[in-house]
Tab-separated table of C-alpha atoms in Angstrom:
chain	number	residue	atom	x	y	z
A	1	MET	CA	15.601	-23.178	-10.070
A	2	LYS	CA	13.060	-23.630	-12.842
A	3	TYR	CA	9.505	-24.921	-12.551
A	4	PHE	CA	6.161	-24.720	-14.302
A	5	ILE	CA	2.895	-23.557	-12.708
A	6	LYS	CA	-0.307	-25.344	-13.619
A	7	ALA	CA	-3.560	-23.603	-12.628
A	8	ASP	CA	-7.105	-23.077	-13.864
A	9	ARG	CA	-6.436	-19.429	-14.665
A	10	PHE	CA	-3.883	-16.642	-14.404
A	11	LEU	CA	-4.794	-12.989	-13.821
A	12	LEU	CA	-2.773	-10.960	-16.332
A	13	GLU	CA	-2.792	-7.197	-16.834
A	14	LYS	CA	-5.467	-7.158	-19.535
A	15	GLU	CA	-6.841	-10.702	-19.646
A	16	VAL	CA	-7.374	-13.989	-17.875
A	17	LYS	CA	-5.099	-16.704	-19.235
A	18	LYS	CA	-6.245	-20.348	-19.268
A	19	GLY	CA	-4.928	-23.674	-20.508
A	20	SER	CA	-1.169	-23.052	-20.352
A	21	TYR	CA	1.760	-23.510	-18.012
A	22	LEU	CA	3.623	-20.519	-16.571
A	23	VAL	CA	7.405	-20.721	-16.406
A	24	VAL	CA	9.143	-19.534	-13.231
A	25	GLU	CA	12.935	-19.464	-13.344
A	26	ASP	CA	15.473	-18.000	-10.931
A	27	GLY	CA	12.819	-16.013	-9.095
A	28	HIS	CA	11.299	-14.443	-12.219
A	29	PHE	CA	8.316	-15.101	-14.436
A	30	GLY	CA	8.936	-16.550	-17.857
A	31	SER	CA	6.576	-17.140	-20.751
A	32	PHE	CA	3.522	-19.353	-20.998
A	33	VAL	CA	3.973	-22.725	-22.731
A	34	ASP	CA	1.399	-25.248	-23.928
A	35	SER	CA	3.531	-28.361	-23.460
A	36	LEU	CA	6.237	-29.381	-21.001
A	37	PRO	CA	9.748	-30.718	-21.538
A	38	ALA	CA	10.517	-34.158	-20.139
A	39	ASN	CA	11.184	-34.352	-16.374
A	40	SER	CA	9.809	-30.881	-15.755
A	41	LYS	CA	9.140	-29.746	-12.196
A	42	ILE	CA	5.460	-28.831	-11.937
A	43	MET	CA	3.750	-26.734	-9.279
A	44	ASP	CA	0.202	-28.028	-9.630
A	45	TRP	CA	-2.477	-25.567	-8.521
A	46	SER	CA	-5.355	-27.101	-10.447
A	47	GLY	CA	-8.673	-25.712	-9.219
A	48	TYR	CA	-7.133	-22.371	-8.268
A	49	THR	CA	-6.230	-18.960	-9.715
A	50	ILE	CA	-2.745	-17.438	-9.847
A	51	ALA	CA	-2.639	-13.656	-9.324
A	52	PRO	CA	0.180	-11.130	-8.856
A	53	GLY	CA	1.439	-10.572	-5.314
A	54	LEU	CA	-0.262	-7.644	-3.619
A	55	PHE	CA	1.607	-4.421	-2.777
A	56	ASP	CA	0.417	-2.347	0.193
A	57	THR	CA	1.992	1.096	-0.070
A	58	HIS	CA	0.363	2.445	3.114
A	59	ILE	CA	0.423	0.186	6.163
A	60	HIS	CA	1.343	1.067	9.758
A	61	GLY	CA	1.060	-2.360	11.310
A	62	ILE	CA	-0.898	-5.574	11.765
A	63	ASP	CA	-1.295	-8.557	14.083
A	64	GLY	CA	-0.407	-6.539	17.196
A	65	HIS	CA	2.630	-4.864	15.593
A	66	ASP	CA	3.190	-1.178	14.713
A	67	ILE	CA	6.128	0.373	12.868
A	68	MET	CA	6.230	3.116	15.510
A	69	ASP	CA	7.115	0.472	18.122
A	70	GLY	CA	10.612	1.036	16.770
A	71	ARG	CA	11.809	-2.579	17.034
A	72	THR	CA	13.222	-4.927	14.415
A	73	ASP	CA	11.132	-7.866	15.638
A	74	VAL	CA	7.992	-5.834	14.918
A	75	VAL	CA	9.061	-5.258	11.308
A	76	HIS	CA	9.736	-8.979	10.917
A	77	GLY	CA	6.336	-9.740	12.465
A	78	ILE	CA	4.521	-7.502	9.979
A	79	SER	CA	6.457	-9.031	7.085
A	80	GLU	CA	5.426	-12.554	8.060
A	81	ALA	CA	1.793	-11.714	8.928
A	82	LEU	CA	1.213	-10.209	5.479
A	83	LEU	CA	1.981	-13.458	3.653
A	84	LYS	CA	-1.288	-15.144	4.634
A	85	LEU	CA	-3.085	-12.122	3.144
A	86	GLY	CA	-1.393	-12.393	-0.243
A	87	VAL	CA	0.792	-9.318	0.267
A	88	THR	CA	4.326	-9.758	-1.063
A	89	ARG	CA	5.540	-6.120	-1.009
A	90	PHE	CA	4.822	-3.255	1.395
A	91	LEU	CA	5.966	0.169	2.529
A	92	PRO	CA	6.503	0.270	6.326
A	93	THR	CA	4.656	3.461	7.257
A	94	THR	CA	5.391	5.839	10.124
A	95	LEU	CA	3.177	8.345	11.934
A	96	THR	CA	3.733	11.932	13.014
A	97	SER	CA	5.791	11.778	16.214
A	98	ASN	CA	8.764	13.334	17.953
A	99	LYS	CA	12.070	13.162	16.158
A	100	GLU	CA	13.557	10.588	18.522
A	101	ASP	CA	10.731	8.114	17.943
A	102	LEU	CA	10.801	8.680	14.193
A	103	ASN	CA	14.553	8.099	14.170
A	104	GLN	CA	14.058	4.853	16.074
A	105	ALA	CA	11.297	3.649	13.745
A	106	ILE	CA	13.403	4.402	10.665
A	107	LYS	CA	16.421	2.640	12.175
A	108	ALA	CA	14.350	-0.417	13.127
A	109	VAL	CA	13.011	-0.812	9.593
A	110	THR	CA	16.446	-0.280	8.077
A	111	ASP	CA	18.093	-2.798	10.396
A	112	ALA	CA	15.357	-5.399	9.903
A	113	VAL	CA	15.521	-5.133	6.113
A	114	SER	CA	19.319	-5.374	6.149
A	115	THR	CA	19.110	-8.745	7.949
A	116	GLY	CA	16.517	-10.027	5.483
A	117	LEU	CA	12.737	-10.282	5.841
A	118	ALA	CA	11.258	-13.767	5.794
A	119	GLY	CA	7.864	-12.732	4.461
A	120	ALA	CA	6.611	-9.778	2.438
A	121	GLN	CA	9.467	-7.574	1.311
A	122	SER	CA	9.858	-3.872	2.093
A	123	GLU	CA	10.170	-1.629	-0.948
A	124	GLY	CA	11.127	1.388	1.157
A	125	ILE	CA	9.928	3.548	4.026
A	126	TYR	CA	6.878	5.797	3.868
A	127	LEU	CA	6.937	8.850	6.157
A	128	GLU	CA	3.334	9.857	6.779
A	129	GLY	CA	4.066	13.240	8.313
A	130	PRO	CA	5.103	15.157	10.313
A	131	TYR	CA	4.458	18.090	7.948
A	132	PHE	CA	0.665	18.271	8.333
A	133	THR	CA	-1.957	20.822	9.437
A	134	GLU	CA	-4.416	20.499	12.273
A	135	LYS	CA	-7.884	20.746	10.713
A	136	HIS	CA	-7.766	17.300	9.102
A	137	LYS	CA	-5.235	15.735	11.451
A	138	GLY	CA	-7.086	12.426	11.922
A	139	ALA	CA	-5.041	10.224	14.264
A	140	GLN	CA	-1.858	12.244	13.696
A	141	ASN	CA	-0.449	14.110	16.723
A	142	LYS	CA	-0.754	17.864	16.139
A	143	ASN	CA	1.900	18.601	18.805
A	144	TYR	CA	4.597	17.546	16.351
A	145	PHE	CA	3.280	19.255	13.206
A	146	ARG	CA	5.775	21.624	11.610
A	147	ASP	CA	6.861	23.133	8.292
A	148	PRO	CA	8.829	20.869	5.961
A	149	ALA	CA	12.612	21.127	6.199
A	150	ILE	CA	14.857	19.548	3.577
A	151	ASP	CA	17.777	19.270	6.009
A	152	GLU	CA	15.659	17.244	8.414
A	153	PHE	CA	14.468	14.982	5.619
A	154	LEU	CA	18.025	14.403	4.418
A	155	GLU	CA	19.016	13.375	7.947
A	156	TRP	CA	16.240	10.787	7.918
A	157	GLN	CA	17.228	9.660	4.444
A	158	GLN	CA	20.805	9.163	5.591
A	159	LEU	CA	19.613	7.210	8.640
A	160	SER	CA	17.500	5.014	6.355
A	161	LYS	CA	20.464	4.421	4.023
A	162	GLY	CA	18.519	6.025	1.190
A	163	THR	CA	15.413	3.846	1.533
A	164	ILE	CA	12.723	6.479	2.176
A	165	VAL	CA	10.637	6.337	-1.015
A	166	LYS	CA	7.484	8.220	-0.049
A	167	ILE	CA	6.536	11.159	2.182
A	168	ALA	CA	3.196	12.828	2.884
A	169	LEU	CA	2.646	16.505	3.693
A	170	ALA	CA	0.138	19.337	3.712
A	171	PRO	CA	1.127	21.590	0.795
A	172	GLU	CA	-0.222	24.775	2.430
A	173	ARG	CA	2.575	24.724	4.999
A	174	GLU	CA	5.332	27.307	4.526
A	175	GLY	CA	8.153	26.145	2.274
A	176	SER	CA	6.219	23.171	0.910
A	177	MET	CA	6.645	23.878	-2.812
A	178	GLY	CA	10.415	24.100	-2.629
A	179	PHE	CA	10.488	20.988	-0.444
A	180	ILE	CA	8.292	19.070	-2.897
A	181	ARG	CA	10.549	19.993	-5.813
A	182	SER	CA	13.710	19.067	-3.926
A	183	VAL	CA	12.433	15.731	-2.636
A	184	SER	CA	10.784	14.757	-5.937
A	185	GLU	CA	14.022	15.414	-7.809
A	186	ARG	CA	15.613	12.864	-5.472
A	187	GLY	CA	13.142	10.211	-6.631
A	188	VAL	CA	10.862	10.282	-3.575
A	189	LEU	CA	7.091	10.123	-4.090
A	190	VAL	CA	5.495	13.159	-2.451
A	191	SER	CA	1.928	12.648	-1.232
A	192	ILE	CA	-0.695	15.222	-0.304
A	193	GLY	CA	-2.640	14.479	2.868
A	194	HIS	CA	-3.935	15.604	6.273
A	195	THR	CA	-4.418	18.968	4.646
A	196	ASP	CA	-6.884	21.823	4.365
A	197	ALA	CA	-5.284	23.039	1.143
A	198	SER	CA	-7.323	24.618	-1.625
A	199	TYR	CA	-7.688	23.093	-5.066
A	200	ASN	CA	-5.247	25.633	-6.524
A	201	CYS	CA	-2.683	24.931	-3.795
A	202	CYS	CA	-2.882	21.204	-4.500
A	203	THR	CA	-2.555	21.778	-8.232
A	204	GLU	CA	0.539	23.888	-7.567
A	205	ALA	CA	1.919	21.031	-5.452
A	206	VAL	CA	1.371	18.591	-8.304
A	207	ASP	CA	3.066	21.077	-10.644
A	208	ALA	CA	6.019	21.018	-8.223
A	209	GLY	CA	6.215	17.222	-8.351
A	210	ALA	CA	3.699	15.728	-5.880
A	211	ARG	CA	2.195	12.637	-7.454
A	212	ASN	CA	-0.036	11.023	-4.832
A	213	PHE	CA	-3.005	11.840	-2.585
A	214	VAL	CA	-3.211	10.118	0.793
A	215	HIS	CA	-6.397	8.060	1.505
A	216	LEU	CA	-8.671	10.066	-0.799
A	217	PHE	CA	-11.658	11.799	0.873
A	218	ASN	CA	-10.181	11.224	4.349
A	219	GLY	CA	-7.885	13.721	6.068
A	220	MET	CA	-8.326	16.465	3.478
A	221	SER	CA	-10.480	19.428	2.459
A	222	GLY	CA	-13.672	18.172	0.837
A	223	LEU	CA	-15.200	18.512	-2.596
A	224	HIS	CA	-17.374	21.549	-3.258
A	225	HIS	CA	-18.609	22.757	-6.618
A	226	ARG	CA	-17.041	26.212	-6.129
A	227	GLU	CA	-13.920	25.027	-4.264
A	228	PRO	CA	-12.962	21.487	-5.248
A	229	GLY	CA	-10.391	21.316	-2.432
A	230	ALA	CA	-7.792	18.607	-1.996
A	231	THR	CA	-10.411	15.943	-2.674
A	232	GLY	CA	-11.281	17.530	-6.008
A	233	ALA	CA	-7.622	17.806	-6.966
A	234	GLY	CA	-7.100	14.133	-6.098
A	235	LEU	CA	-10.031	13.152	-8.300
A	236	ILE	CA	-9.355	15.459	-11.234
A	237	ASP	CA	-5.582	15.639	-11.689
A	238	GLN	CA	-4.564	12.611	-13.745
A	239	ARG	CA	-0.887	13.246	-13.134
A	240	ALA	CA	-1.311	11.986	-9.583
A	241	TYR	CA	-2.346	8.707	-8.004
A	242	SER	CA	-4.970	8.580	-5.261
A	243	GLU	CA	-5.081	6.068	-2.430
A	244	LEU	CA	-8.418	4.544	-1.434
A	245	ILE	CA	-9.424	2.531	1.641
A	246	CYS	CA	-12.195	0.168	0.524
A	247	ASP	CA	-13.461	-1.098	3.867
A	248	GLY	CA	-16.922	0.440	3.519
A	249	PHE	CA	-16.341	2.740	6.504
A	250	HIS	CA	-13.808	5.277	5.252
A	251	VAL	CA	-15.576	5.781	1.912
A	252	HIS	CA	-19.153	4.967	0.894
A	253	PRO	CA	-19.253	2.175	-1.737
A	254	ASP	CA	-20.878	4.417	-4.361
A	255	ILE	CA	-18.241	7.101	-3.823
A	256	ALA	CA	-15.523	4.449	-4.139
A	257	CYS	CA	-17.018	3.477	-7.508
A	258	PHE	CA	-17.137	7.147	-8.519
A	259	ALA	CA	-13.416	7.436	-7.683
A	260	LEU	CA	-12.703	4.304	-9.730
A	261	LYS	CA	-14.499	5.709	-12.780
A	262	THR	CA	-12.615	8.987	-12.427
A	263	LYS	CA	-9.103	7.755	-11.608
A	264	GLN	CA	-9.139	4.330	-13.311
A	265	ASP	CA	-5.644	2.818	-13.027
A	266	LYS	CA	-4.418	5.904	-11.135
A	267	LEU	CA	-6.356	4.587	-8.146
A	268	LEU	CA	-4.295	2.788	-5.477
A	269	LEU	CA	-5.952	0.364	-3.111
A	270	ILE	CA	-4.357	0.581	0.325
A	271	THR	CA	-5.204	-0.563	3.845
A	272	ASP	CA	-3.811	2.130	6.182
A	273	CYS	CA	-3.917	-0.855	8.560
A	274	MET	CA	-2.815	-0.430	12.164
A	275	ARG	CA	-1.821	-2.953	14.818
A	276	ALA	CA	-5.424	-4.116	15.434
A	277	GLY	CA	-5.541	-5.781	12.007
A	278	LEU	CA	-6.062	-9.574	12.425
A	279	MET	CA	-6.703	-8.958	16.130
A	280	PRO	CA	-9.923	-9.199	18.205
A	281	ASP	CA	-11.972	-6.161	19.209
A	282	GLY	CA	-10.422	-4.275	22.104
A	283	ASP	CA	-8.173	-1.404	23.157
A	284	TYR	CA	-5.014	-0.583	21.189
A	285	LEU	CA	-2.512	2.181	20.521
A	286	LEU	CA	-1.918	3.961	17.231
A	287	GLY	CA	1.310	5.818	17.847
A	288	GLU	CA	0.613	7.662	21.103
A	289	PHE	CA	-3.192	7.625	20.771
A	290	PRO	CA	-5.482	5.142	22.552
A	291	VAL	CA	-7.735	3.448	20.006
A	292	VAL	CA	-10.814	1.316	20.506
A	293	MET	CA	-11.743	-1.311	17.932
A	294	ARG	CA	-15.372	-2.386	17.843
A	295	ASN	CA	-16.775	-4.650	15.121
A	296	GLY	CA	-13.489	-4.299	13.260
A	297	VAL	CA	-13.595	-0.478	13.138
A	298	ALA	CA	-10.815	1.404	14.947
A	299	ARG	CA	-11.553	4.848	16.390
A	300	THR	CA	-9.820	7.318	18.680
A	301	GLU	CA	-11.407	8.387	21.963
A	302	THR	CA	-12.948	11.372	20.147
A	303	GLY	CA	-14.599	9.085	17.590
A	304	SER	CA	-12.275	9.756	14.631
A	305	LEU	CA	-11.358	6.827	12.419
A	306	ALA	CA	-7.860	5.648	13.370
A	307	GLY	CA	-6.390	3.920	10.381
A	308	SER	CA	-8.135	0.674	9.504
A	309	THR	CA	-8.047	-3.050	10.161
A	310	LEU	CA	-8.609	-3.846	6.490
A	311	ASN	CA	-6.864	-6.671	4.660
A	312	LEU	CA	-5.884	-5.594	1.147
A	313	ILE	CA	-7.486	-8.617	-0.490
A	314	ASP	CA	-10.768	-7.737	1.235
A	315	GLY	CA	-10.509	-4.250	-0.263
A	316	ILE	CA	-10.255	-5.925	-3.670
A	317	LYS	CA	-13.304	-8.077	-2.947
A	318	ASN	CA	-15.290	-5.058	-1.839
A	319	LEU	CA	-14.490	-2.807	-4.787
A	320	GLN	CA	-15.007	-5.621	-7.272
A	321	GLN	CA	-18.410	-6.372	-5.759
A	322	TRP	CA	-19.412	-2.698	-5.530
A	323	SER	CA	-18.334	-1.792	-9.063
A	324	GLY	CA	-19.002	-4.984	-10.997
A	325	ASN	CA	-15.709	-4.440	-12.826
A	326	SER	CA	-13.544	-7.418	-13.714
A	327	LEU	CA	-11.456	-9.034	-11.004
A	328	THR	CA	-8.271	-8.626	-13.014
A	329	GLU	CA	-8.850	-4.860	-13.307
A	330	ILE	CA	-9.520	-4.407	-9.597
A	331	TRP	CA	-6.732	-6.759	-8.519
A	332	HIS	CA	-4.108	-4.772	-10.392
A	333	LEU	CA	-5.122	-1.618	-8.483
A	334	ALA	CA	-3.519	-3.364	-5.505
A	335	SER	CA	-0.493	-4.743	-7.325
A	336	LEU	CA	0.463	-2.974	-10.550
A	337	SER	CA	-0.808	0.544	-9.785
A	338	PRO	CA	1.149	0.669	-6.493
A	339	ALA	CA	4.263	-0.498	-8.340
A	340	ARG	CA	3.740	2.162	-11.022
A	341	SER	CA	3.316	4.897	-8.432
A	342	LEU	CA	6.847	4.146	-7.231
A	343	GLY	CA	8.399	3.590	-10.655
A	344	LYS	CA	8.737	-0.165	-10.078
A	345	GLU	CA	6.300	-1.401	-12.716
A	346	THR	CA	9.030	-2.991	-14.867
A	347	ILE	CA	9.924	-5.443	-12.099
A	348	LEU	CA	6.812	-5.772	-9.901
A	349	GLY	CA	3.038	-5.765	-9.943
A	350	SER	CA	1.932	-8.190	-12.653
A	351	ILE	CA	2.576	-11.587	-14.202
A	352	LYS	CA	4.835	-10.848	-17.134
A	353	PRO	CA	8.102	-12.285	-18.456
A	354	GLU	CA	11.221	-11.099	-16.574
A	355	LYS	CA	9.221	-9.589	-13.696
A	356	THR	CA	9.833	-10.763	-10.149
A	357	ALA	CA	7.798	-13.925	-9.514
A	358	ASP	CA	5.648	-12.688	-6.636
A	359	TYR	CA	2.291	-14.426	-6.851
A	360	VAL	CA	-0.746	-15.527	-4.849
A	361	VAL	CA	-2.807	-18.692	-5.167
A	362	VAL	CA	-6.508	-18.031	-4.481
A	363	ASP	CA	-9.718	-20.037	-4.655
A	364	ASP	CA	-12.955	-18.868	-6.253
A	365	ASN	CA	-13.826	-16.907	-3.088
A	366	LEU	CA	-10.429	-15.171	-3.091
A	367	HIS	CA	-9.248	-17.078	-0.046
A	368	VAL	CA	-5.447	-17.189	-0.080
A	369	GLN	CA	-4.101	-20.724	-0.429
A	370	ALA	CA	-0.432	-19.893	-0.916
A	371	THR	CA	1.889	-16.925	-1.421
A	372	ALA	CA	5.201	-16.878	-3.271
A	373	VAL	CA	7.942	-14.258	-3.069
A	374	GLN	CA	10.552	-14.302	-5.834
A	375	GLY	CA	9.273	-17.681	-6.949
A	376	GLU	CA	9.561	-19.334	-3.537
A	377	ILE	CA	6.413	-20.462	-1.706
A	378	LYS	CA	6.620	-18.616	1.607
A	379	TYR	CA	3.122	-19.380	2.889
A	380	ARG	CA	0.876	-22.367	2.311
A	381	LYS	CA	-2.516	-22.878	3.918
A	382	GLN	CA	-2.197	-25.630	6.478
A	383	ASP	CA	-4.957	-27.869	5.153
A	384	LEU	CA	-3.469	-28.050	1.656
């Protein structure tokens, strides 16, 4: 199917395009044209902006669902809930748990994806843990922490039918460097997180192939002028991406802007959202931990932040407002940078000929009006 999109503006990688029509054909973007052939099919979004579909590479759940529930209906529920938020791609993310529950979560995602997701599409599984250390454990269960084991990972990879694309660990654990090299050589993105590692240890991990830092500033050794720690490594090492939760609670706005200036397009906007996202204040579970959400902030019983309830598009709004940088620059930190971190930038993440036609229709206040996956409108605001 071929159609032409009419809109006030299009957010491209380096510019805002106006006054043309965007071709969409067979689920992919084409070129811009200034005039239309006779009898063309037009998707008229006059008054609105067309932006690339968002890609959340770190999300545990939303709308009452959690990947660790280990059920296919939960995965489908997350997929569909994300559409109204402009998210077209995501990485279903696990938590540290016992092996049985992790196996079940992996199987549920794999089975759900194999039957086809109706909403946002999974680009692979993200194992957040279980190879962490206790000091910066956050809402991860220390009872299941252990040293990385390549045989165990390969069992999970086999169970997932080769769809695990990202794994987080603490690089100070015994055997980590060999594990990082082995997993990275298999095309899996290794992330550094929930760690008390030194700056030198983190640099060694990046040398071995790690290329991402989990939710920068949170769950890691802090920045000090004589020992930069994991935070310093995440800020300084331009070989690696760094995730950032821009909800105003996990990271102070001025520090978020500092990270943006330092990392630039190596910054990844994520949500780390858990099941309380889109839900009212109340009591929830994050894995095995009771969590209380008050005023949209989720915390464990001990007061630690427990993931977030952030919507990715709100993270964009926040960082754009805090920094004053252009919307197109900030938007692509939640679309193109995530795709690049996983080596998918040639097919996802921006509006460009031959890329997959994932896009979002937004108004001037960045309220989502419609979301398209592979050129097909999957969500449309009811009052349109």
